[in-house]
Coordinates of C-alpha atoms in Angstrom, one line a residue:
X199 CA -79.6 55.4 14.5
X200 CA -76.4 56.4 16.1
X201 CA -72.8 55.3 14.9
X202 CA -70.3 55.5 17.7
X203 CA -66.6 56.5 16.5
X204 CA -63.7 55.8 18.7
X205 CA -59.9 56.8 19.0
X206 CA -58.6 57.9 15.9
X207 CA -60.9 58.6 13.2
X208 CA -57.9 58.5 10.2
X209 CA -57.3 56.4 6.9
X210 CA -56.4 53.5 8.4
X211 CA -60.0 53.5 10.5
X212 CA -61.9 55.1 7.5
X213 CA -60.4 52.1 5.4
X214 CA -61.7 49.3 8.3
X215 CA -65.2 50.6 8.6
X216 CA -66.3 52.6 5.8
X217 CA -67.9 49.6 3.7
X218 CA -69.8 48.3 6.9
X219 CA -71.3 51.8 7.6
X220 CA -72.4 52.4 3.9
X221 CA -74.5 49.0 4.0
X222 CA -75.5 49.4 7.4
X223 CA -77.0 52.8 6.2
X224 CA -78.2 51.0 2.9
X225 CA -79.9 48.6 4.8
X226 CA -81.5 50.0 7.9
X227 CA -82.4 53.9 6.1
X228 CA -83.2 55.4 9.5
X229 CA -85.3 58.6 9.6
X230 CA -81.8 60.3 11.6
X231 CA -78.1 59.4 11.6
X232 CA -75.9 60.6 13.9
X233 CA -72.5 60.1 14.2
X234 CA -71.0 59.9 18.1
X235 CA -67.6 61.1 18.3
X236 CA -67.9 61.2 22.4
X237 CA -64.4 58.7 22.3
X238 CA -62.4 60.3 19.1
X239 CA -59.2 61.6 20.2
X240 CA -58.1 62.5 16.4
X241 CA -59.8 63.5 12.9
X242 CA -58.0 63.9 10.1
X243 CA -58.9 64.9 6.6
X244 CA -59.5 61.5 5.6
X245 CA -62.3 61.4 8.7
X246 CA -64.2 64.8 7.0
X247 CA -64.4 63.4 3.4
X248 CA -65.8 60.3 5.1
X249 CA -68.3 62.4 7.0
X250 CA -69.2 64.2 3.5
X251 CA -69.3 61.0 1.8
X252 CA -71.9 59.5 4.5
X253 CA -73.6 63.4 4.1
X254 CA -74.6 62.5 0.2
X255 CA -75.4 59.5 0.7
X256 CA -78.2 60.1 3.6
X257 CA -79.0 63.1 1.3
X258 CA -80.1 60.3 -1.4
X259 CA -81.9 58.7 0.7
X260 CA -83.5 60.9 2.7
X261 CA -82.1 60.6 6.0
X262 CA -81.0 63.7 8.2
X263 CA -77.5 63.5 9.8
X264 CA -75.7 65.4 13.1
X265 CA -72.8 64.8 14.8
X266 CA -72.4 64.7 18.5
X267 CA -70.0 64.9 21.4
X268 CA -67.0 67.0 19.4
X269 CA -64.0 67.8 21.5
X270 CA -62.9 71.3 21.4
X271 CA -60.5 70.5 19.0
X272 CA -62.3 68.3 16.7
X273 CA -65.0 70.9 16.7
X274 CA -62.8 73.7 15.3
X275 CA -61.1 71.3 12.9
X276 CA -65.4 70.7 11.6
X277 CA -65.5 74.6 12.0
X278 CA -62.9 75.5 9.8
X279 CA -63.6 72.8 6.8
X280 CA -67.0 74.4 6.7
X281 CA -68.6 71.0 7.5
X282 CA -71.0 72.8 10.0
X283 CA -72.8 74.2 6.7
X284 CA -74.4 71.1 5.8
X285 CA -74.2 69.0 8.7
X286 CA -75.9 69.7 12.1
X287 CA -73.8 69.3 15.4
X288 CA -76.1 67.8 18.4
X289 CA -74.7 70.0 21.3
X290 CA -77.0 68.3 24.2
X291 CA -76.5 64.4 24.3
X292 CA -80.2 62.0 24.0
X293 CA -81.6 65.1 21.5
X294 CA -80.9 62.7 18.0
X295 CA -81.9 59.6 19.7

């Protein structure tokens, strides 16, 4: 399964889409998550403890999770919170489909 992000990926966006993407991931329990940030212009630290959040929770269940298409900066932002030590980045595009 793959969960496209757009534009900003902040409190106000965590606070419109978090409840959807926890059911959705309830419901469906794919083998893979990954979450597509090919269109995020912005992550802030509201975005991260969304990712960690969505992290435990696939852990429960059994699902593996990546993240794809970082920008530069959003990559080093996900660098430096130490995110990359539980959560795989999908460098080449189609490899988590």
């Amino acid at each position: 399964m793959i969960i496209y992000f757009s534009e900003e990926l902040d409190n106000y966006a965590i606070t419109q889409l978090k409840d959807e993407c926890i059911k959705l991931i309830e419901k469906e329990k794919p083998a893979a998550l990954c979450f597509d940030f090919r269109d995020v212009t912005f992550v802030d630290s509201t975005g991260i403890g969304f990712l960690l959040a969505r992290y435990k929770q696939c852990q429960k269940l059994g699902i593996a999770m990546s993240v794809a298409n970082l920008s530069k900066n959003n990559r080093a932002l996900f660098a430096m919170s130490g995110i990359f030590q539980l959560i795989r980045e999908e460098r080449n595009e189609g490899n988590y489909e």
